[in-house]
PDB file of C-alpha atoms and ligand atoms in Angstrom:
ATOM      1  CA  UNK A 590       0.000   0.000   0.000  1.00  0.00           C
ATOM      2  CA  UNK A 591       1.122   3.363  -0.635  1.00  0.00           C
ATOM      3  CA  UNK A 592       0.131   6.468   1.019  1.00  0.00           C
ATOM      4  CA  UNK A 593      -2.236   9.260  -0.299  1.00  0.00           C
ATOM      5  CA  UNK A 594       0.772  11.791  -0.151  1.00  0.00           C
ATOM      6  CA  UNK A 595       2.518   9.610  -2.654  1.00  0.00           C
ATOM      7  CA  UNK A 596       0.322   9.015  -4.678  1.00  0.00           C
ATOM      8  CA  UNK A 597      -0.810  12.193  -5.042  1.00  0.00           C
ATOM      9  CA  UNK A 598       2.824  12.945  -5.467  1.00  0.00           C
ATOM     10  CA  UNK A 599       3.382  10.746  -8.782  1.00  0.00           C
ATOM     11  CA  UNK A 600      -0.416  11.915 -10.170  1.00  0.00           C
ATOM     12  CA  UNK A 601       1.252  15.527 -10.590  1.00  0.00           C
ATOM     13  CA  UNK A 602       4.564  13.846 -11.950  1.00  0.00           C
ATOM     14  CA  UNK A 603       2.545  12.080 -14.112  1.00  0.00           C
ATOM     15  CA  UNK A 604       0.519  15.279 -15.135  1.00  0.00           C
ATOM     16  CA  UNK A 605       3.277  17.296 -15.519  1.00  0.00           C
ATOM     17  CA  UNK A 606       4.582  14.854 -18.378  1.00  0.00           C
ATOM     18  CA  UNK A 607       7.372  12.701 -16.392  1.00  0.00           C
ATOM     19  CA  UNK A 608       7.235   9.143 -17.877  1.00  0.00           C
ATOM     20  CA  UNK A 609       5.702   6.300 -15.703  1.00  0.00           C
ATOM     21  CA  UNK A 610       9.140   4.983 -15.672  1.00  0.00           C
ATOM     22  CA  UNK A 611      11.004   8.305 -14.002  1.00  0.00           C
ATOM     23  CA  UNK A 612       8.094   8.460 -11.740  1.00  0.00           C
ATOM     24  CA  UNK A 613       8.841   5.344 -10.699  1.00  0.00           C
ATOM     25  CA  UNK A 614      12.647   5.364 -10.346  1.00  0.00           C
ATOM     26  CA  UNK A 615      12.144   8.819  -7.911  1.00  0.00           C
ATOM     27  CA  UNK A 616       9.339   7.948  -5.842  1.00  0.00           C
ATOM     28  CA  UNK A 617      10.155   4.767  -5.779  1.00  0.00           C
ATOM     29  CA  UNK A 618       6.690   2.874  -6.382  1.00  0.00           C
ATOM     30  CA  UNK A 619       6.309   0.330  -9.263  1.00  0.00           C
ATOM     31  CA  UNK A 620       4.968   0.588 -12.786  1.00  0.00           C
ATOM     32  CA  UNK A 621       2.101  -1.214 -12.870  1.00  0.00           C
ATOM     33  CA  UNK A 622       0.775   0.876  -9.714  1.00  0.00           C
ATOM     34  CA  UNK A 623       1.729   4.032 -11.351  1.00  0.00           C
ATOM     35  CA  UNK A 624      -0.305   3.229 -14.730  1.00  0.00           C
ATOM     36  CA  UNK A 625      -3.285   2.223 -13.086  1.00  0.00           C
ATOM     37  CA  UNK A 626      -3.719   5.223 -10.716  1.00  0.00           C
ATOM     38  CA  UNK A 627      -2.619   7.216 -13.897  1.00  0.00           C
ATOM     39  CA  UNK A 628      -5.788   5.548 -15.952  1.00  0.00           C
ATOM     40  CA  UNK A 629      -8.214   5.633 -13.486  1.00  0.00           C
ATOM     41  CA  UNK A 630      -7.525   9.032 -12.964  1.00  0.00           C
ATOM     42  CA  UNK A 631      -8.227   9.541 -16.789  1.00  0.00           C
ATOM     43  CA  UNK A 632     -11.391   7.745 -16.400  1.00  0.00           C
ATOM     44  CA  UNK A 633     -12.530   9.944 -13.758  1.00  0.00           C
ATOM     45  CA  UNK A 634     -11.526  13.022 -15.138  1.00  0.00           C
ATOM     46  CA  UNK A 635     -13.246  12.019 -18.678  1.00  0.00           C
ATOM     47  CA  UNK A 636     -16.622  11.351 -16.842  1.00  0.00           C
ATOM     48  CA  UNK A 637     -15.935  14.351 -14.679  1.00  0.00           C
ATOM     49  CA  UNK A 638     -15.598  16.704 -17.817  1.00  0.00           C
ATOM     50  CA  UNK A 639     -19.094  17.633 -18.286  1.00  0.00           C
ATOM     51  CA  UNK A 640     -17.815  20.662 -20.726  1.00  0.00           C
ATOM     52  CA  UNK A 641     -19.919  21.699 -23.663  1.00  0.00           C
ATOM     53  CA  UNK A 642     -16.821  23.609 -25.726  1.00  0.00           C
ATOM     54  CA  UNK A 643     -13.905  21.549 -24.467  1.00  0.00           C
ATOM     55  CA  UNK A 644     -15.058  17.531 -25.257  1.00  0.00           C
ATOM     56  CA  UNK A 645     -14.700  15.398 -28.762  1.00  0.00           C
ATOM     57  CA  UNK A 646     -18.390  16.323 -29.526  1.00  0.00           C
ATOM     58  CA  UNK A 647     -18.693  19.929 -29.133  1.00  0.00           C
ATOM     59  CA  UNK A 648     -22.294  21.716 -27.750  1.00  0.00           C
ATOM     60  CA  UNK A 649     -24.133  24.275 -26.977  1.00  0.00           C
ATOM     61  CA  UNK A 650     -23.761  25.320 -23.086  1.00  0.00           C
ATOM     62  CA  UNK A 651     -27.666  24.526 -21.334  1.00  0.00           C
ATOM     63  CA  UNK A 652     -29.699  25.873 -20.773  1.00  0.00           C
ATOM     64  CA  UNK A 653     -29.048  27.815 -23.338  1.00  0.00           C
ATOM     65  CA  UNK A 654     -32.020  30.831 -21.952  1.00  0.00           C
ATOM     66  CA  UNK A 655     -29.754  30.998 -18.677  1.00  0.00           C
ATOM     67  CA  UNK A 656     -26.416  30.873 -20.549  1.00  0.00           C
ATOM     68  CA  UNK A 657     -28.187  34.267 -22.318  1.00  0.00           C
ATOM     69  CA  UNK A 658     -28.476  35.948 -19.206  1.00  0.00           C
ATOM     70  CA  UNK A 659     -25.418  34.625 -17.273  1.00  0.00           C
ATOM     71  CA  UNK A 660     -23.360  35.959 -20.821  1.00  0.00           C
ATOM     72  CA  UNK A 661     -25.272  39.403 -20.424  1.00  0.00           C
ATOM     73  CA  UNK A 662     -24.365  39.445 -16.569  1.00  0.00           C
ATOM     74  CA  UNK A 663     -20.473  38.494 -17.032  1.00  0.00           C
ATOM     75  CA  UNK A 664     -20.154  41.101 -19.849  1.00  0.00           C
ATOM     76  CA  UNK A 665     -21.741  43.782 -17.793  1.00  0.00           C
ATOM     77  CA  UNK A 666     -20.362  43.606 -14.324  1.00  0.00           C
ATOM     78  CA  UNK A 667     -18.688  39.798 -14.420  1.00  0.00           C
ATOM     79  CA  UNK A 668     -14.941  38.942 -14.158  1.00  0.00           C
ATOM     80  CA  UNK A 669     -13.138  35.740 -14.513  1.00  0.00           C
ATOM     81  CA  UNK A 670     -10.048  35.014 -13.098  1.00  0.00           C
ATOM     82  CA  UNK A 671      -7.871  31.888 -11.801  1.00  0.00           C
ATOM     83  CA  UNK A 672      -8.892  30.285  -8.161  1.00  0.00           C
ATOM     84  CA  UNK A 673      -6.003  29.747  -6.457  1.00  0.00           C
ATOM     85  CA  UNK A 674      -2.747  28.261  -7.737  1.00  0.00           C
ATOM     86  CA  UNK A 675      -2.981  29.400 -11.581  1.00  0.00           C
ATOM     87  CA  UNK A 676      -1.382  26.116 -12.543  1.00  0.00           C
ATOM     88  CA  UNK A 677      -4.791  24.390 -10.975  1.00  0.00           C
ATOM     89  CA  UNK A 678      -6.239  25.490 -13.740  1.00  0.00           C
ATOM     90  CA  UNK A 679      -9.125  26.306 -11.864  1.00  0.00           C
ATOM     91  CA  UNK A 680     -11.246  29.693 -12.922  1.00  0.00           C
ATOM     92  CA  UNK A 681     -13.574  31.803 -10.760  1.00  0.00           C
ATOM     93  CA  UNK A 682     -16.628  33.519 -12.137  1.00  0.00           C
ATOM     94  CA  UNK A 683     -17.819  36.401 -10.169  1.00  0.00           C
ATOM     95  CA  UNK A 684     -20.693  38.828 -10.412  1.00  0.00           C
ATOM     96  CA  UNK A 685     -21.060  41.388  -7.798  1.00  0.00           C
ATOM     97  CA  UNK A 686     -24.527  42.205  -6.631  1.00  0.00           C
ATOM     98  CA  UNK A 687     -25.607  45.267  -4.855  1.00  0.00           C
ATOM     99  CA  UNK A 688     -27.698  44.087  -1.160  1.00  0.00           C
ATOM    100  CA  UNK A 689     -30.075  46.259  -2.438  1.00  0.00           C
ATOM    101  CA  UNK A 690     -31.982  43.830  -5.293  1.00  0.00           C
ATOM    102  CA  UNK A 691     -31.923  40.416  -3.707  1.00  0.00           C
ATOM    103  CA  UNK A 692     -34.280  39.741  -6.559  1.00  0.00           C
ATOM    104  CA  UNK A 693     -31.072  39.673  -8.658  1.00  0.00           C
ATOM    105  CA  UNK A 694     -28.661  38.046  -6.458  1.00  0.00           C
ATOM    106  CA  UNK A 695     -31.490  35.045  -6.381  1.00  0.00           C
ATOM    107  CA  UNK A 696     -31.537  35.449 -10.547  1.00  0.00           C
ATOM    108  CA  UNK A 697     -27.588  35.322 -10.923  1.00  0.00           C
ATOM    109  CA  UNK A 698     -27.085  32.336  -7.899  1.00  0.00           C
ATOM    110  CA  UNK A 699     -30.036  30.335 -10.315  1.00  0.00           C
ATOM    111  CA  UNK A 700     -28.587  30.686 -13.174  1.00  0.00           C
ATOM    112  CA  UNK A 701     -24.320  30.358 -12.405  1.00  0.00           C
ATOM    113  CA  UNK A 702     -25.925  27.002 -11.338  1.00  0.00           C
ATOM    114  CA  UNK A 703     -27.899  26.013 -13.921  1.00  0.00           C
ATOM    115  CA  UNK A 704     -25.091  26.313 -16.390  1.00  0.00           C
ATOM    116  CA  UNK A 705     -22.310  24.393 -13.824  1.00  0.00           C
ATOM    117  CA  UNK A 706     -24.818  22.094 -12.117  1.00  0.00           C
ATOM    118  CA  UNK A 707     -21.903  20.281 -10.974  1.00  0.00           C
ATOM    119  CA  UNK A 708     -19.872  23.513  -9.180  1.00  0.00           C
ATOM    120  CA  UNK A 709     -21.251  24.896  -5.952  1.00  0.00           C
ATOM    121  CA  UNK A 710     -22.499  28.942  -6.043  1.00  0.00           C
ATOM    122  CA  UNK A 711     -21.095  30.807  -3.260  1.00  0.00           C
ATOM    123  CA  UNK A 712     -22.195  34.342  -1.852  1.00  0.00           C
ATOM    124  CA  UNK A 713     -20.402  36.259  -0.058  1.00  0.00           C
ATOM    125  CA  UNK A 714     -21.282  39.095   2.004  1.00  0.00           C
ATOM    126  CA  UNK A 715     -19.118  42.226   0.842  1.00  0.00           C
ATOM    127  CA  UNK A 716     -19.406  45.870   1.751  1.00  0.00           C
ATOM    128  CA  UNK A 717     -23.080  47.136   0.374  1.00  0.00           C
ATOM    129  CA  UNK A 718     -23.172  43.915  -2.145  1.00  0.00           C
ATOM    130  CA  UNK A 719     -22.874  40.263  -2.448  1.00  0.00           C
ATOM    131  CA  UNK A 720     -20.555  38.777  -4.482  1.00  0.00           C
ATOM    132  CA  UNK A 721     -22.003  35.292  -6.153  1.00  0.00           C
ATOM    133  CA  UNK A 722     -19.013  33.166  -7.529  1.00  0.00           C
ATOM    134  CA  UNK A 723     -18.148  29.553  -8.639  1.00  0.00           C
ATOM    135  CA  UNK A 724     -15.559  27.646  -9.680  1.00  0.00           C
ATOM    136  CA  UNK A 725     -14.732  25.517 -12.371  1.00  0.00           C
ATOM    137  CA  UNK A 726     -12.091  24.399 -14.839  1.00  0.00           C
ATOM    138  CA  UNK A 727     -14.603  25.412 -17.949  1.00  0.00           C
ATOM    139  CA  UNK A 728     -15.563  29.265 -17.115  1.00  0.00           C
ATOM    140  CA  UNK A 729     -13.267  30.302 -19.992  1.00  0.00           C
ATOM    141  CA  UNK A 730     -14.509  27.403 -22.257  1.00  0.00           C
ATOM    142  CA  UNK A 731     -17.867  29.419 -21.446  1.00  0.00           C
ATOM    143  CA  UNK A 732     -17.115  33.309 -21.745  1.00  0.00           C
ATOM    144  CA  UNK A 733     -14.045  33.027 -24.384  1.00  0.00           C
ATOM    145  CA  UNK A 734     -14.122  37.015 -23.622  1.00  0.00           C
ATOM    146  CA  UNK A 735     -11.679  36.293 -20.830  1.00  0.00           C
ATOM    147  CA  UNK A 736      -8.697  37.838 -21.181  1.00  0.00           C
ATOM    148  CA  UNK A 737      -6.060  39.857 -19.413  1.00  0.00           C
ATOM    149  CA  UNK A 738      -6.689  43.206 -18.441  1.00  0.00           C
ATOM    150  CA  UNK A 739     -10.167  45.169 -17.804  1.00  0.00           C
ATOM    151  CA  UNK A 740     -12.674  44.171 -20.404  1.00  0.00           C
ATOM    152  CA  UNK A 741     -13.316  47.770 -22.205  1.00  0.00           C
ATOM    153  CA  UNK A 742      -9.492  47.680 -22.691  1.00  0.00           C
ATOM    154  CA  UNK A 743     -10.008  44.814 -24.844  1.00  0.00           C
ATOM    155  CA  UNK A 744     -11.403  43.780 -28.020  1.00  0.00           C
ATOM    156  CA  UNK A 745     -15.093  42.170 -27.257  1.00  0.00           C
ATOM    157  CA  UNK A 746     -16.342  39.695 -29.966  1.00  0.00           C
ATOM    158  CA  UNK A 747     -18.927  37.157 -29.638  1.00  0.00           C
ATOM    159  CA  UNK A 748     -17.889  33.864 -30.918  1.00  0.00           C
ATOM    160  CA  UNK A 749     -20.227  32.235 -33.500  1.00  0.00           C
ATOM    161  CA  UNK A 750     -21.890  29.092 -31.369  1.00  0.00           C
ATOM    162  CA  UNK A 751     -22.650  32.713 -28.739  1.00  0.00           C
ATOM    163  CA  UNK A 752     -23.856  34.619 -31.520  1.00  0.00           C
ATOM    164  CA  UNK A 753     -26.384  32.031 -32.097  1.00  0.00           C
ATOM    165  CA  UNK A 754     -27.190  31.683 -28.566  1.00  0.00           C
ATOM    166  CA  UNK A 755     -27.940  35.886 -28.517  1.00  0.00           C
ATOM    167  CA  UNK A 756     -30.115  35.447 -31.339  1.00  0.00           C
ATOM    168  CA  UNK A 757     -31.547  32.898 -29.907  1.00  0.00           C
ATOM    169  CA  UNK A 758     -32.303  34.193 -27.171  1.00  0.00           C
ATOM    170  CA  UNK A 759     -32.008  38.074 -27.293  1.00  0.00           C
ATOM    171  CA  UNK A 760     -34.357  38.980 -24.702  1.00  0.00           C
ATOM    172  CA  UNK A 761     -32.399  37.131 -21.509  1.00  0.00           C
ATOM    173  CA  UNK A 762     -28.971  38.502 -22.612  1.00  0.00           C
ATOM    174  CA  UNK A 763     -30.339  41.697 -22.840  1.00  0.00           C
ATOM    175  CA  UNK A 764     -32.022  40.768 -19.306  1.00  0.00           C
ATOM    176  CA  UNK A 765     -28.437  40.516 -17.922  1.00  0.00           C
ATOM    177  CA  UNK A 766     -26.791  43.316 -19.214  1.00  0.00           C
ATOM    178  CA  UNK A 767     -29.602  45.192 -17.656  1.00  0.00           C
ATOM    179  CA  UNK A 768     -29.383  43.843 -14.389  1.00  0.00           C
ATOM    180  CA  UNK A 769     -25.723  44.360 -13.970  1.00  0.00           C
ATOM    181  CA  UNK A 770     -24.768  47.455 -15.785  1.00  0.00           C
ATOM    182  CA  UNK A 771     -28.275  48.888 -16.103  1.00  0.00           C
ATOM    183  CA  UNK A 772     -31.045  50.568 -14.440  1.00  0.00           C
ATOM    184  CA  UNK A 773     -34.937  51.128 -14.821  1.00  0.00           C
ATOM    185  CA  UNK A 774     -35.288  54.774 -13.264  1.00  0.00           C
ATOM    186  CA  UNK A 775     -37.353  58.198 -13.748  1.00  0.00           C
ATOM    187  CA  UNK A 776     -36.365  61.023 -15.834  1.00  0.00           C
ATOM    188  CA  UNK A 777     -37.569  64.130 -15.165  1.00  0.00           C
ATOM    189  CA  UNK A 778     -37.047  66.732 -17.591  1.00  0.00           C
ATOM    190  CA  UNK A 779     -37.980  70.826 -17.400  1.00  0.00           C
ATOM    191  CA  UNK A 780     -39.932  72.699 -20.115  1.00  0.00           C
ATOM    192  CA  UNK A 781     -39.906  76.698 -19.697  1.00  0.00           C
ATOM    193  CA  UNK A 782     -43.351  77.789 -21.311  1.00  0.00           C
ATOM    194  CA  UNK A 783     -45.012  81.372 -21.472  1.00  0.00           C
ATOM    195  CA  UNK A 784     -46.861  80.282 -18.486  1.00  0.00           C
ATOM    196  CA  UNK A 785     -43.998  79.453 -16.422  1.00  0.00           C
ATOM    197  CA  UNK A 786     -41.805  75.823 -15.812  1.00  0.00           C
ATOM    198  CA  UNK A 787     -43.322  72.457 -16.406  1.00  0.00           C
ATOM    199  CA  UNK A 788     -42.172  69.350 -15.430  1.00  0.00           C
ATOM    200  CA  UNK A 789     -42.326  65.801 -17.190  1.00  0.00           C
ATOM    201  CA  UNK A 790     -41.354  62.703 -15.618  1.00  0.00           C
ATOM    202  CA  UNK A 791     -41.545  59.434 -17.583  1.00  0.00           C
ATOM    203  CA  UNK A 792     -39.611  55.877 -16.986  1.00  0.00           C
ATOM    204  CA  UNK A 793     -36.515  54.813 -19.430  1.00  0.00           C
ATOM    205  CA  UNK A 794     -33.917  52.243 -18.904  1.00  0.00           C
ATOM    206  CA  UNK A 795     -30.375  53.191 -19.307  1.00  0.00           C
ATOM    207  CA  UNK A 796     -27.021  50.487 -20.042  1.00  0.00           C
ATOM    208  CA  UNK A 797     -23.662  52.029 -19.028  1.00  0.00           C
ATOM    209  CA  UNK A 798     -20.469  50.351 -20.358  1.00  0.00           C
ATOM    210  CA  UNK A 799     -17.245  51.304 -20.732  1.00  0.00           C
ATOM    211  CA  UNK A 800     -16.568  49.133 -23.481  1.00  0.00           C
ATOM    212  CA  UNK A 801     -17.743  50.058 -27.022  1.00  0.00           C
ATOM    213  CA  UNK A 802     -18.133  46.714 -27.883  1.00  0.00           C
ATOM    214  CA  UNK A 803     -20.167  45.877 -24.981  1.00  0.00           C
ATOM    215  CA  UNK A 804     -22.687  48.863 -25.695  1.00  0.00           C
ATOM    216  CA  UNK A 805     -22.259  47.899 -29.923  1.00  0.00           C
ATOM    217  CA  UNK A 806     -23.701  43.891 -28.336  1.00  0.00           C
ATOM    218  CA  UNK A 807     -26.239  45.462 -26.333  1.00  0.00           C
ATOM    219  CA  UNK A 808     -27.640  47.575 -29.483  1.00  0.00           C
ATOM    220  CA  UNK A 809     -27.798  44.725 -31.624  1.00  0.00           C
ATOM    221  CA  UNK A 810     -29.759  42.846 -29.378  1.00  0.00           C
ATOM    222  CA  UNK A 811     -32.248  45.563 -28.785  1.00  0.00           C
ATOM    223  CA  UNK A 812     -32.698  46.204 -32.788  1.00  0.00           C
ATOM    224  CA  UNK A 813     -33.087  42.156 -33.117  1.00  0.00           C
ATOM    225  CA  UNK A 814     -35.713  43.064 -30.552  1.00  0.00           C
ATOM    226  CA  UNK A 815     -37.623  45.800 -32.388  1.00  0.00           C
ATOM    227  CA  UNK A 816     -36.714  47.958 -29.353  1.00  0.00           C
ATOM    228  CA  UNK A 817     -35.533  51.628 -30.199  1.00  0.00           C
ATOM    229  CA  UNK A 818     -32.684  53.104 -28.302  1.00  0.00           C
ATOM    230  CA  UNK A 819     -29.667  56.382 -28.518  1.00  0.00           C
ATOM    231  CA  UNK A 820     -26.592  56.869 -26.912  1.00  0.00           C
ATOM    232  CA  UNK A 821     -27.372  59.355 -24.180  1.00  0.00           C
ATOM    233  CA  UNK A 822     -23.983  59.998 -23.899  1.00  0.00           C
ATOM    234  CA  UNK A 823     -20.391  57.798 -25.433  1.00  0.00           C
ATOM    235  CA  UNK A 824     -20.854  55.271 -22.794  1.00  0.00           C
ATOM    236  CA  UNK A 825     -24.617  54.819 -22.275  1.00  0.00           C
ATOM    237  CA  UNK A 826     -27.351  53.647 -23.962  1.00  0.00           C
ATOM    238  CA  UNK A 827     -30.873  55.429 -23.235  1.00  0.00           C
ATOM    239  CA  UNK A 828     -34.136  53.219 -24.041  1.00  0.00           C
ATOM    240  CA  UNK A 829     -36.790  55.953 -23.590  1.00  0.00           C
ATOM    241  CA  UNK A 830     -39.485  55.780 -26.255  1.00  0.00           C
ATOM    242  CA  UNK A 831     -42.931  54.744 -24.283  1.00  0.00           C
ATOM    243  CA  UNK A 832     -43.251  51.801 -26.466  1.00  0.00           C
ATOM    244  CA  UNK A 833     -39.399  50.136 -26.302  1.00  0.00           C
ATOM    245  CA  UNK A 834     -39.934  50.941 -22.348  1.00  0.00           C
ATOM    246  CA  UNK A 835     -43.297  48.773 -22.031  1.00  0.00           C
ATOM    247  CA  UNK A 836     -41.043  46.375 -24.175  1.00  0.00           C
ATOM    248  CA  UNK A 837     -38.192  46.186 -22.070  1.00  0.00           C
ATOM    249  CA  UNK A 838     -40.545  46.092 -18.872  1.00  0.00           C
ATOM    250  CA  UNK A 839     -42.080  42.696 -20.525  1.00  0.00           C
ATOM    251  CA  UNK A 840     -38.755  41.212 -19.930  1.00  0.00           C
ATOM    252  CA  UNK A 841     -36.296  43.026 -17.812  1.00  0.00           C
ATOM    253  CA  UNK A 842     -38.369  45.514 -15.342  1.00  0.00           C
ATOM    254  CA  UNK A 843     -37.158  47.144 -12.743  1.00  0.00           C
ATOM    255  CA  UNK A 844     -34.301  45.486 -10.371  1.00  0.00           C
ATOM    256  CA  UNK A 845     -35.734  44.100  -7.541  1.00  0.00           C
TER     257      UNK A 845
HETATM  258 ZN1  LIG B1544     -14.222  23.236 -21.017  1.00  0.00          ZN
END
């Protein structure tokens, strides 16, 4: 019998490309031991991978409604980036929610774990906000947008098999993008008359990005929506029309 250290100790040889047979001479445990925790390890791992975008038969990521909004909630307010050791391999996905829409923190915790079933969702009580994370191997399989450096600093591009998803399925990405970066508020706005000031108030949404590419994803989907919308200024989008806003309340509403 060997110990768990050990064997644990000629797993990570193994993965780390020393042959069976240098294993073996260093650790000093025998060949036929090594091979077998080596394949049953493979076994495991290969029933383990439940990845849609990493496995022989590639897939779309299910469902594919909740991998809509969890896209729309990464690209708004989401960051990826390794758990731990970086040569784990192992990726957290994080999306801060404020304390004040538990609505939302509910919607993100639902659907971070209908897309991982397997990984646990974790909140996490921060200052004013909770942040909901989870870990896995696959989050970058999942938003390829993962990169180095703040997102708006970056290039943004959907890939194809996420394109299709978004089409799909514009209504819950535009959900997300909403309920991170956006907000469902009242406008008031002064008109001087001859007979003195009057005020109008009337509801519009607005989506603030920092990333043109972001705001250029989130105007697609609304025109694939029928939904009209202007930059109020560079970096936000204004959906204020009476119609696009009884639109946009069919499917995003207020946070809550
Ligand atoms: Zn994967």
């Amino acid at each position: 019998m060997y110990s768990a250290t050990v064997r644990r100790q000629a797993l990570d040889l193994i993965n780390h490309g020393t042959s069976l047979r240098s294993v073996s001479r260093s650790i000093g445990v025998n060949r036929t031991a090594l091979r077998e925790w080596r394949d049953h390890l493979e076994k495991a791992q290969a029933t383990r991978s439940d990845c849609p975008r990493c496995g022989d038969e590639r897939t779309l990521p299910e469902p594919r409604a909740d991998y809509a909004y969890l896209l729309g909630l990464y690209l708004g307010d989401g960051c990826i980036s390794a758990g731990g050791d970086p040569a784990k391999g192992v990726w957290k996905l994080r999306v801060i929610c404020a304390d004040a829409w538990p609505g939302l923190i509910q919607e993100c915790v639902r659907a971070m774990q209908a897309v991982r079933p397997l990984n646990k969702v974790m909140l996490q009580q921060k200052q004013g906000c909770q942040e909901v994370s989870s870990y896995s191997r696959h989050w970058p399989c999942l938003f390829p947008q993962h990169g180095p450096g703040k997102k708006h600093l970056r290039r943004i591009e959907l890939q194809p098999w996420q394109r299709a998803i978004v089409a799909e399925f514009p209504g819950e990405f535009v959900r997300g993008l909403f309920h991170s970066d956006g907000y469902r508020g009242v406008n008031r706005v002064r008109r001087v008359l001859a007979d003195g000031d009057h005020w109008y108030a009337y509801p519009r949404y607005l989506f603030s990005n920092k990333s043109k590419d972001i705001l250029g994803l989130c105007g697609q989907a609304l025109d694939r929506l029928g939904i009209e919308w202007r930059f109020a200024r560079p970096d936000v989008i204004s959906v204020a029309k009476k119609r696009a806003v009884a639109r946009l309340d069919e499917f995003v509403g207020p946070k809550y």
